[in-house]
Amino acid sequence: TPGFPRFKSRRSYTTFSQSIDTRLGCPLTGDVLKVPGVGSVRIRLSRSLEGVVKQLRITGKADGWYALLVCEIPKPPPWAKTGNSIGVDVGLEAFVTLSNGEKTPKSTFLRQKQRALKRSQQALSRKNQSSRNRAKARHRLALKHLTVQRSRKDFHHKTALDLVRRYDTIAVEDLNIRGLARSVLSKHVHDAGWAQFMGILA
């Protein structure tokens, strides 16, 4: 049911997506992207396109705007079987502990940036509301949080890829992550990012 109307800030909407009609062809020509309803914009490509473009997503982050082109490609062939199985246990002392005793050290990205984040947050709190200096301080704080977020995600991807390459069957414990995130260890649980790691591994 709809609730009470809320104020819509200009920062509330940072992502929108549009379906691409394949009959009109690829919206990308060289380094020029045609955004329906917006116009043509120049972009910097991170990789070459593969397959047929089905959807366009525009998302804004602290360090700029990104265009994500969702493409349909043929299903890749599966990797060769290894015949190995493993059980995975996530924790706070070691990020991953395997059933064979192997451990992966925990990430410390938030702890490394904690002091800088605290200073940036204090600087933001001292700024006057709706001032340009406050907007600049908010942007500097968002960049620091984005660095921690990307470092954590990169660590999760590399850890999951290493497990998938070595094992055919991976069993993961069923954790109540939401319940643990509300406990006294909530800061450490959020820093570990178990839910994101589980999703990448799956």
Coordinates of N, CA and C in Angstrom, one line a residue:
T1 N 0.8 -1.2 0.0 CA 0.0 0.0 0.0 C 0.9 1.2 0.0
P2 N 0.5 2.3 -0.7 CA 1.3 3.5 -0.7 C 1.3 4.2 0.7
G3 N 2.5 4.7 1.0 CA 2.7 5.4 2.3 C 2.6 6.9 2.1
F4 N 3.1 7.6 3.1 CA 3.0 9.0 3.1 C 4.0 9.5 2.0
P5 N 3.6 10.5 1.3 CA 4.5 11.1 0.2 C 5.8 11.6 0.8
R6 N 6.9 11.2 0.2 CA 8.2 11.6 0.7 C 8.8 12.6 -0.3
F7 N 9.7 13.5 0.2 CA 10.4 14.4 -0.6 C 11.4 13.7 -1.5
K8 N 11.3 14.0 -2.8 CA 12.2 13.3 -3.8 C 13.4 14.2 -4.0
S9 N 14.5 13.8 -3.5 CA 15.8 14.5 -3.7 C 16.3 14.2 -5.1
R10 N 17.1 15.2 -5.6 CA 17.7 14.9 -6.9 C 18.7 13.8 -6.9
R11 N 19.2 13.4 -5.7 CA 20.1 12.3 -5.6 C 19.4 11.0 -5.4
S12 N 18.0 11.0 -5.4 CA 17.3 9.7 -5.2 C 17.4 8.8 -6.4
Y13 N 17.4 9.4 -7.6 CA 17.4 8.6 -8.8 C 18.8 8.7 -9.5
T14 N 19.6 7.6 -9.4 CA 20.9 7.6 -10.0 C 21.0 6.6 -11.1
T15 N 20.0 5.8 -11.3 CA 20.0 4.7 -12.3 C 18.7 4.7 -13.1
F16 N 18.8 4.5 -14.4 CA 17.6 4.2 -15.2 C 18.1 3.3 -16.3
S17 N 17.1 2.5 -16.8 CA 17.4 1.6 -17.9 C 16.4 1.7 -19.0
Q18 N 16.8 1.3 -20.2 CA 15.9 1.3 -21.3 C 16.1 0.1 -22.2
S19 N 15.1 -0.5 -22.7 CA 15.2 -1.6 -23.6 C 15.6 -1.1 -25.0
I20 N 16.5 -1.9 -25.6 CA 17.0 -1.5 -27.0 C 16.3 -2.3 -28.0
D21 N 15.7 -1.7 -29.0 CA 15.0 -2.4 -30.1 C 16.1 -2.8 -31.1
T22 N 16.2 -4.2 -31.2 CA 17.3 -4.7 -32.0 C 17.1 -4.4 -33.5
R23 N 15.9 -4.0 -33.9 CA 15.7 -3.6 -35.3 C 16.4 -2.3 -35.7
L24 N 16.6 -1.5 -34.6 CA 17.3 -0.2 -34.9 C 18.8 -0.3 -34.9
G25 N 19.3 -1.5 -34.6 CA 20.8 -1.6 -34.6 C 21.4 -1.3 -33.3
C26 N 22.7 -1.4 -33.2 CA 23.4 -1.1 -32.0 C 23.5 0.4 -31.7
P27 N 23.2 0.8 -30.5 CA 23.2 2.2 -30.1 C 24.6 2.8 -30.0
L28 N 25.6 2.0 -30.1 CA 27.0 2.4 -30.0 C 27.7 2.4 -31.3
T29 N 28.2 3.6 -31.7 CA 28.9 3.8 -32.9 C 30.3 4.4 -32.6
G30 N 31.3 3.6 -32.6 CA 32.6 4.1 -32.2 C 32.7 4.4 -30.7
D31 N 32.8 5.7 -30.4 CA 32.8 6.1 -29.0 C 31.6 7.0 -28.7
V32 N 30.6 6.9 -29.6 CA 29.3 7.7 -29.5 C 28.2 6.8 -29.1
L33 N 27.5 7.1 -28.0 CA 26.4 6.3 -27.6 C 25.1 7.1 -27.8
K34 N 24.1 6.5 -28.5 CA 22.8 7.1 -28.6 C 21.9 6.6 -27.5
V35 N 21.5 7.6 -26.7 CA 20.6 7.3 -25.6 C 19.2 7.7 -26.0
P36 N 18.2 6.8 -26.1 CA 16.9 7.2 -26.5 C 16.3 8.2 -25.6
G37 N 15.8 9.3 -26.1 CA 15.1 10.3 -25.4 C 16.1 11.4 -24.8
V38 N 17.4 11.1 -24.9 CA 18.4 12.0 -24.4 C 19.2 12.6 -25.5
G39 N 19.8 11.8 -26.3 CA 20.6 12.2 -27.4 C 21.9 11.4 -27.5
S40 N 22.9 11.9 -28.1 CA 24.2 11.2 -28.3 C 25.2 11.8 -27.3
V41 N 25.9 10.9 -26.7 CA 27.0 11.3 -25.8 C 28.2 10.5 -26.1
R42 N 29.4 11.0 -25.8 CA 30.6 10.3 -26.0 C 31.0 9.6 -24.7
I43 N 31.5 8.4 -24.9 CA 31.9 7.6 -23.8 C 33.3 7.0 -24.0
R44 N 33.8 6.5 -22.9 CA 35.1 5.8 -22.9 C 34.8 4.3 -22.7
L45 N 35.2 3.5 -23.7 CA 34.9 2.1 -23.6 C 35.9 1.4 -22.7
S46 N 35.4 0.5 -21.9 CA 36.3 -0.4 -21.1 C 36.6 -1.7 -21.7
R47 N 35.7 -2.1 -22.7 CA 36.0 -3.3 -23.4 C 35.1 -3.3 -24.7
S48 N 35.5 -4.2 -25.6 CA 34.7 -4.2 -26.9 C 33.4 -5.0 -26.7
L49 N 32.4 -4.6 -27.5 CA 31.1 -5.3 -27.3 C 31.1 -6.7 -27.9
E50 N 30.3 -7.5 -27.3 CA 30.1 -8.9 -27.8 C 28.6 -9.2 -27.8
G51 N 28.1 -9.8 -28.9 CA 26.7 -10.2 -28.9 C 25.8 -9.0 -29.4
V52 N 24.5 -9.2 -29.0 CA 23.5 -8.3 -29.4 C 23.1 -7.5 -28.2
V53 N 23.0 -6.1 -28.3 CA 22.7 -5.3 -27.2 C 21.2 -5.3 -27.0
K54 N 20.8 -5.7 -25.8 CA 19.4 -5.8 -25.4 C 18.9 -4.7 -24.5
Q55 N 19.8 -4.2 -23.7 CA 19.3 -3.2 -22.7 C 20.4 -2.2 -22.4
L56 N 20.1 -0.9 -22.1 CA 21.0 0.1 -21.8 C 20.7 0.6 -20.4
R57 N 21.7 0.6 -19.6 CA 21.5 1.1 -18.2 C 22.5 2.3 -18.0
I58 N 22.0 3.4 -17.4 CA 22.8 4.5 -17.1 C 22.8 4.7 -15.6
T59 N 24.0 4.6 -15.0 CA 24.1 4.7 -13.5 C 25.1 5.8 -13.1
G60 N 24.8 6.5 -12.1 CA 25.7 7.6 -11.6 C 26.3 7.2 -10.3
K61 N 27.6 7.4 -10.2 CA 28.3 7.1 -9.0 C 29.1 8.3 -8.6
A62 N 29.8 8.2 -7.5 CA 30.6 9.4 -7.0 C 31.6 9.9 -7.9
D63 N 32.2 9.0 -8.7 CA 33.3 9.4 -9.6 C 32.8 9.6 -11.1
G64 N 31.5 9.6 -11.3 CA 31.0 9.9 -12.6 C 29.8 9.0 -13.0
W65 N 29.5 9.1 -14.3 CA 28.3 8.4 -14.9 C 28.9 7.2 -15.7
Y66 N 28.1 6.1 -15.6 CA 28.5 4.9 -16.3 C 27.4 4.4 -17.2
A67 N 27.7 3.9 -18.4 CA 26.8 3.3 -19.3 C 27.0 1.8 -19.3
L68 N 26.0 1.0 -19.0 CA 26.1 -0.4 -19.0 C 25.3 -1.0 -20.2
L69 N 25.9 -1.7 -21.1 CA 25.2 -2.3 -22.2 C 25.0 -3.8 -21.9
V70 N 23.8 -4.2 -21.8 CA 23.5 -5.6 -21.5 C 23.4 -6.3 -22.8
C71 N 24.2 -7.3 -23.1 CA 24.3 -8.0 -24.4 C 23.9 -9.5 -24.2
E72 N 23.3 -10.0 -25.3 CA 23.0 -11.4 -25.3 C 24.1 -12.1 -26.1
I73 N 24.8 -13.1 -25.5 CA 25.8 -13.8 -26.2 C 25.6 -15.3 -26.0
P74 N 26.2 -16.1 -26.9 CA 26.0 -17.5 -26.8 C 26.5 -18.1 -25.5
K75 N 25.9 -19.1 -25.0 CA 26.4 -19.7 -23.7 C 27.8 -20.3 -23.9
P76 N 28.7 -19.9 -23.0 CA 30.1 -20.4 -23.2 C 30.2 -21.8 -22.8
P77 N 31.1 -22.6 -23.3 CA 31.3 -24.0 -22.9 C 31.7 -24.1 -21.5
P78 N 31.3 -25.1 -20.8 CA 31.7 -25.3 -19.4 C 33.2 -25.7 -19.2
W79 N 33.7 -25.4 -18.1 CA 35.1 -25.7 -17.8 C 35.2 -27.2 -17.6
A80 N 36.4 -27.7 -17.7 CA 36.7 -29.1 -17.5 C 36.4 -29.5 -16.1
K81 N 35.9 -30.7 -15.9 CA 35.6 -31.2 -14.6 C 36.9 -31.5 -13.8
T82 N 36.9 -31.1 -12.5 CA 38.0 -31.4 -11.6 C 37.8 -32.6 -10.7
G83 N 36.5 -33.0 -10.5 CA 36.2 -34.1 -9.7 C 36.3 -33.8 -8.2
N84 N 36.5 -32.5 -7.8 CA 36.7 -32.2 -6.4 C 35.4 -31.5 -5.9
S85 N 35.2 -31.7 -4.6 CA 34.1 -31.1 -3.8 C 34.6 -30.4 -2.6
I86 N 34.0 -29.4 -2.1 CA 34.5 -28.7 -0.9 C 33.3 -28.0 -0.2
G87 N 33.5 -27.8 1.1 CA 32.6 -27.1 2.0 C 33.2 -25.8 2.4
V88 N 32.4 -24.7 2.4 CA 32.8 -23.4 2.6 C 32.2 -22.8 3.9
D89 N 33.0 -22.3 4.8 CA 32.5 -21.7 6.0 C 33.0 -20.3 6.1
V90 N 32.1 -19.3 6.1 CA 32.6 -17.9 6.2 C 32.6 -17.5 7.7
G91 N 33.5 -16.5 8.0 CA 33.6 -16.1 9.4 C 34.3 -14.7 9.5
L92 N 34.5 -14.3 10.7 CA 35.2 -13.0 10.9 C 36.7 -13.1 11.2
E93 N 37.1 -14.2 11.8 CA 38.5 -14.4 12.1 C 39.2 -14.7 10.7
A94 N 38.7 -15.6 9.9 CA 39.1 -15.9 8.6 C 37.9 -15.7 7.7
F95 N 38.1 -15.0 6.5 CA 37.0 -14.8 5.7 C 36.4 -16.1 5.2
V96 N 37.2 -17.0 4.7 CA 36.7 -18.3 4.2 C 37.6 -19.4 4.8
T97 N 36.9 -20.4 5.4 CA 37.6 -21.6 5.9 C 37.0 -22.8 5.2
L98 N 37.8 -23.5 4.4 CA 37.4 -24.7 3.7 C 37.4 -25.9 4.5
S99 N 36.6 -26.9 4.1 CA 36.5 -28.2 4.9 C 37.8 -28.9 4.9
N100 N 38.8 -28.6 4.0 CA 40.1 -29.3 4.1 C 41.1 -28.5 5.0
G101 N 40.6 -27.5 5.7 CA 41.4 -26.7 6.6 C 42.1 -25.5 6.0
E102 N 41.9 -25.3 4.7 CA 42.5 -24.1 4.1 C 41.7 -22.8 4.4
K103 N 42.5 -21.8 4.7 CA 41.8 -20.5 5.1 C 42.2 -19.4 4.2
T104 N 41.3 -18.4 4.0 CA 41.6 -17.2 3.3 C 41.5 -16.1 4.3
P105 N 42.5 -15.3 4.4 CA 42.5 -14.2 5.4 C 41.4 -13.2 5.2
K106 N 40.9 -12.6 6.2 CA 39.8 -11.6 6.1 C 40.3 -10.3 5.4
S107 N 39.3 -9.6 4.9 CA 39.7 -8.3 4.3 C 39.6 -7.2 5.3
T108 N 40.5 -6.2 5.1 CA 40.6 -5.1 6.1 C 40.4 -3.8 5.4
F109 N 39.6 -3.7 4.3 CA 39.5 -2.5 3.5 C 38.9 -1.4 4.4
L110 N 37.8 -1.7 5.1 CA 37.2 -0.7 5.9 C 38.1 -0.2 7.0
R111 N 38.8 -1.1 7.7 CA 39.7 -0.7 8.8 C 40.8 0.2 8.2
Q112 N 41.3 -0.1 7.0 CA 42.4 0.7 6.5 C 41.9 2.2 6.2
K113 N 40.7 2.3 5.8 CA 40.1 3.6 5.5 C 39.3 4.3 6.6
Q114 N 39.2 3.6 7.8 CA 38.3 4.0 8.8 C 38.7 5.4 9.3
R115 N 40.0 5.7 9.5 CA 40.4 7.0 10.0 C 40.1 8.1 9.0
A116 N 40.3 7.8 7.7 CA 40.1 8.8 6.7 C 38.6 9.1 6.6
L117 N 37.8 8.0 6.7 CA 36.3 8.1 6.6 C 35.8 8.9 7.8
K118 N 36.3 8.7 9.0 CA 35.9 9.5 10.1 C 36.2 10.9 10.0
R119 N 37.4 11.3 9.5 CA 37.7 12.7 9.3 C 36.8 13.3 8.2
S120 N 36.6 12.6 7.2 CA 35.7 13.2 6.1 C 34.3 13.4 6.6
Q121 N 33.8 12.4 7.5 CA 32.5 12.6 8.0 C 32.4 13.7 9.0
Q122 N 33.4 13.9 9.8 CA 33.4 15.1 10.7 C 33.5 16.4 9.9
A123 N 34.3 16.4 8.8 CA 34.3 17.6 8.0 C 33.0 17.9 7.4
L124 N 32.2 16.9 7.0 CA 30.9 17.1 6.4 C 29.9 17.6 7.4
S125 N 30.0 17.1 8.6 CA 29.1 17.6 9.7 C 29.3 19.0 10.1
R126 N 30.5 19.5 9.9 CA 30.8 20.9 10.2 C 30.3 21.9 9.2
K127 N 30.0 21.5 8.0 CA 29.6 22.4 6.9 C 28.2 22.8 7.1
N128 N 27.9 24.0 6.6 CA 26.5 24.6 6.6 C 25.6 23.9 5.6
Q129 N 24.4 23.7 6.0 CA 23.4 23.0 5.1 C 23.2 23.8 3.8
S130 N 23.1 23.0 2.7 CA 22.9 23.6 1.4 C 24.0 24.5 0.9
S131 N 25.2 24.3 1.4 CA 26.3 25.1 1.0 C 27.1 24.3 -0.1
R132 N 27.9 25.1 -0.8 CA 28.7 24.4 -1.8 C 29.8 23.6 -1.2
N133 N 30.4 24.1 -0.1 CA 31.4 23.4 0.7 C 30.9 22.0 1.2
R134 N 29.6 22.0 1.6 CA 29.0 20.8 2.1 C 28.9 19.8 0.9
A135 N 28.5 20.3 -0.2 CA 28.4 19.4 -1.4 C 29.7 18.8 -1.7
K136 N 30.8 19.6 -1.7 CA 32.1 19.1 -1.9 C 32.6 18.1 -0.9
A137 N 32.3 18.4 0.4 CA 32.6 17.4 1.4 C 31.9 16.1 1.3
R138 N 30.6 16.2 0.9 CA 29.8 15.0 0.7 C 30.4 14.2 -0.5
H139 N 30.9 14.8 -1.5 CA 31.5 14.2 -2.6 C 32.8 13.5 -2.3
R140 N 33.6 14.1 -1.5 CA 34.9 13.5 -1.0 C 34.6 12.3 -0.2
L141 N 33.6 12.4 0.7 CA 33.3 11.2 1.5 C 32.7 10.1 0.7
A142 N 31.9 10.4 -0.3 CA 31.4 9.3 -1.2 C 32.5 8.7 -2.0
L143 N 33.5 9.4 -2.4 CA 34.6 8.8 -3.1 C 35.3 7.8 -2.2
K144 N 35.5 8.1 -1.0 CA 36.2 7.2 0.0 C 35.4 5.9 0.2
H145 N 34.1 6.1 0.4 CA 33.2 4.9 0.5 C 33.2 4.0 -0.8
L146 N 33.3 4.7 -1.9 CA 33.3 4.0 -3.2 C 34.6 3.1 -3.3
T147 N 35.7 3.7 -2.9 CA 36.9 2.9 -2.9 C 36.9 1.7 -2.1
V148 N 36.3 1.8 -0.9 CA 36.2 0.6 0.0 C 35.2 -0.4 -0.6
Q149 N 34.1 0.1 -1.2 CA 33.2 -0.8 -1.8 C 33.8 -1.6 -3.0
R150 N 34.5 -0.9 -3.8 CA 35.1 -1.6 -5.0 C 36.2 -2.6 -4.6
S151 N 37.0 -2.2 -3.6 CA 38.1 -3.1 -3.1 C 37.5 -4.4 -2.5
R152 N 36.4 -4.2 -1.8 CA 35.7 -5.4 -1.2 C 35.1 -6.3 -2.3
K153 N 34.5 -5.7 -3.3 CA 33.9 -6.5 -4.4 C 35.0 -7.2 -5.2
D154 N 36.1 -6.5 -5.4 CA 37.2 -7.2 -6.2 C 37.7 -8.4 -5.4
F155 N 37.9 -8.2 -4.1 CA 38.3 -9.4 -3.2 C 37.3 -10.5 -3.3
H156 N 36.0 -10.2 -3.3 CA 35.0 -11.3 -3.4 C 35.1 -12.0 -4.7
H157 N 35.2 -11.3 -5.8 CA 35.3 -11.9 -7.1 C 36.5 -12.8 -7.2
K158 N 37.6 -12.3 -6.8 CA 38.9 -13.2 -6.9 C 38.8 -14.4 -6.0
T159 N 38.2 -14.3 -4.8 CA 38.1 -15.4 -3.9 C 37.1 -16.5 -4.5
A160 N 36.0 -16.0 -5.1 CA 35.0 -16.9 -5.6 C 35.5 -17.6 -6.9
L161 N 36.2 -16.8 -7.7 CA 36.8 -17.4 -8.9 C 37.8 -18.5 -8.6
D162 N 38.6 -18.3 -7.6 CA 39.6 -19.3 -7.2 C 38.9 -20.6 -6.8
L163 N 37.8 -20.5 -6.1 CA 37.0 -21.7 -5.6 C 36.4 -22.4 -6.8
V164 N 35.7 -21.6 -7.7 CA 35.0 -22.2 -8.8 C 36.0 -22.9 -9.8
R165 N 37.2 -22.4 -9.9 CA 38.1 -23.1 -10.8 C 38.6 -24.4 -10.2
R166 N 38.7 -24.5 -8.9 CA 39.3 -25.7 -8.3 C 38.3 -26.8 -8.0
Y167 N 37.0 -26.4 -7.8 CA 36.0 -27.4 -7.3 C 34.8 -27.4 -8.2
D168 N 34.2 -28.6 -8.4 CA 33.0 -28.8 -9.1 C 31.7 -28.5 -8.3
T169 N 31.8 -29.0 -7.0 CA 30.6 -28.9 -6.1 C 31.1 -28.1 -4.9
I170 N 30.4 -27.0 -4.6 CA 30.7 -26.1 -3.4 C 29.5 -26.0 -2.5
A171 N 29.7 -26.5 -1.3 CA 28.6 -26.4 -0.3 C 28.9 -25.3 0.7
V172 N 27.9 -24.4 0.8 CA 28.0 -23.2 1.7 C 27.0 -23.3 2.8
E173 N 27.4 -22.9 4.0 CA 26.4 -22.9 5.1 C 25.3 -21.9 4.9
D174 N 24.2 -22.2 5.5 CA 23.0 -21.3 5.4 C 23.0 -20.3 6.6
L175 N 23.4 -19.1 6.4 CA 23.6 -18.1 7.5 C 22.4 -17.1 7.5
N176 N 22.0 -16.7 8.7 CA 21.1 -15.6 8.9 C 21.8 -14.3 8.9
I177 N 22.2 -13.8 7.7 CA 23.1 -12.7 7.7 C 22.4 -11.4 8.2
R178 N 21.1 -11.3 7.9 CA 20.3 -10.1 8.4 C 20.3 -10.1 9.9
G179 N 20.1 -11.3 10.5 CA 20.1 -11.3 12.0 C 21.5 -11.0 12.6
L180 N 22.5 -11.5 12.0 CA 23.9 -11.2 12.4 C 24.2 -9.7 12.2
A181 N 23.7 -9.1 11.2 CA 24.0 -7.7 10.9 C 23.3 -6.8 11.9
R182 N 22.4 -7.3 12.7 CA 21.8 -6.5 13.8 C 22.4 -6.8 15.2
S183 N 23.4 -7.6 15.2 CA 24.0 -7.9 16.5 C 25.1 -6.9 16.8
V184 N 25.9 -7.2 17.9 CA 26.9 -6.3 18.3 C 28.1 -6.3 17.3
L185 N 28.1 -7.3 16.5 CA 29.2 -7.4 15.5 C 28.7 -6.9 14.1
S186 N 27.7 -6.0 14.1 CA 27.2 -5.6 12.8 C 28.2 -4.9 11.9
K187 N 29.1 -4.1 12.5 CA 30.1 -3.4 11.7 C 31.0 -4.4 11.0
H188 N 31.4 -5.4 11.7 CA 32.3 -6.4 11.1 C 31.6 -7.3 10.1
V189 N 30.3 -7.6 10.3 CA 29.5 -8.4 9.4 C 29.3 -7.6 8.1
H190 N 29.0 -6.4 8.2 CA 28.8 -5.5 7.0 C 30.1 -5.4 6.2
D191 N 31.2 -5.3 7.0 CA 32.5 -5.1 6.3 C 32.9 -6.4 5.6
A192 N 32.5 -7.6 6.1 CA 32.9 -8.8 5.5 C 32.1 -9.0 4.2
G193 N 30.8 -8.6 4.1 CA 30.0 -8.6 2.9 C 29.8 -10.1 2.5
W194 N 29.3 -10.9 3.4 CA 29.1 -12.3 3.1 C 28.0 -12.5 2.0
A195 N 26.9 -11.7 2.1 CA 25.8 -11.8 1.1 C 26.3 -11.6 -0.3
Q196 N 27.1 -10.6 -0.5 CA 27.6 -10.3 -1.8 C 28.5 -11.4 -2.3
F197 N 29.4 -11.9 -1.4 CA 30.2 -13.0 -1.8 C 29.4 -14.3 -2.2
M198 N 28.4 -14.6 -1.4 CA 27.6 -15.7 -1.7 C 26.9 -15.6 -3.1
G199 N 26.4 -14.4 -3.4 CA 25.8 -14.2 -4.7 C 26.8 -14.3 -5.8
I200 N 28.0 -13.8 -5.7 CA 29.0 -14.0 -6.7 C 29.4 -15.4 -6.9
L201 N 29.5 -16.1 -5.8 CA 29.9 -17.5 -5.8 C 28.8 -18.4 -6.5
A202 N 27.6 -18.1 -6.2 CA 26.5 -18.8 -6.8 C 26.4 -18.5 -8.3

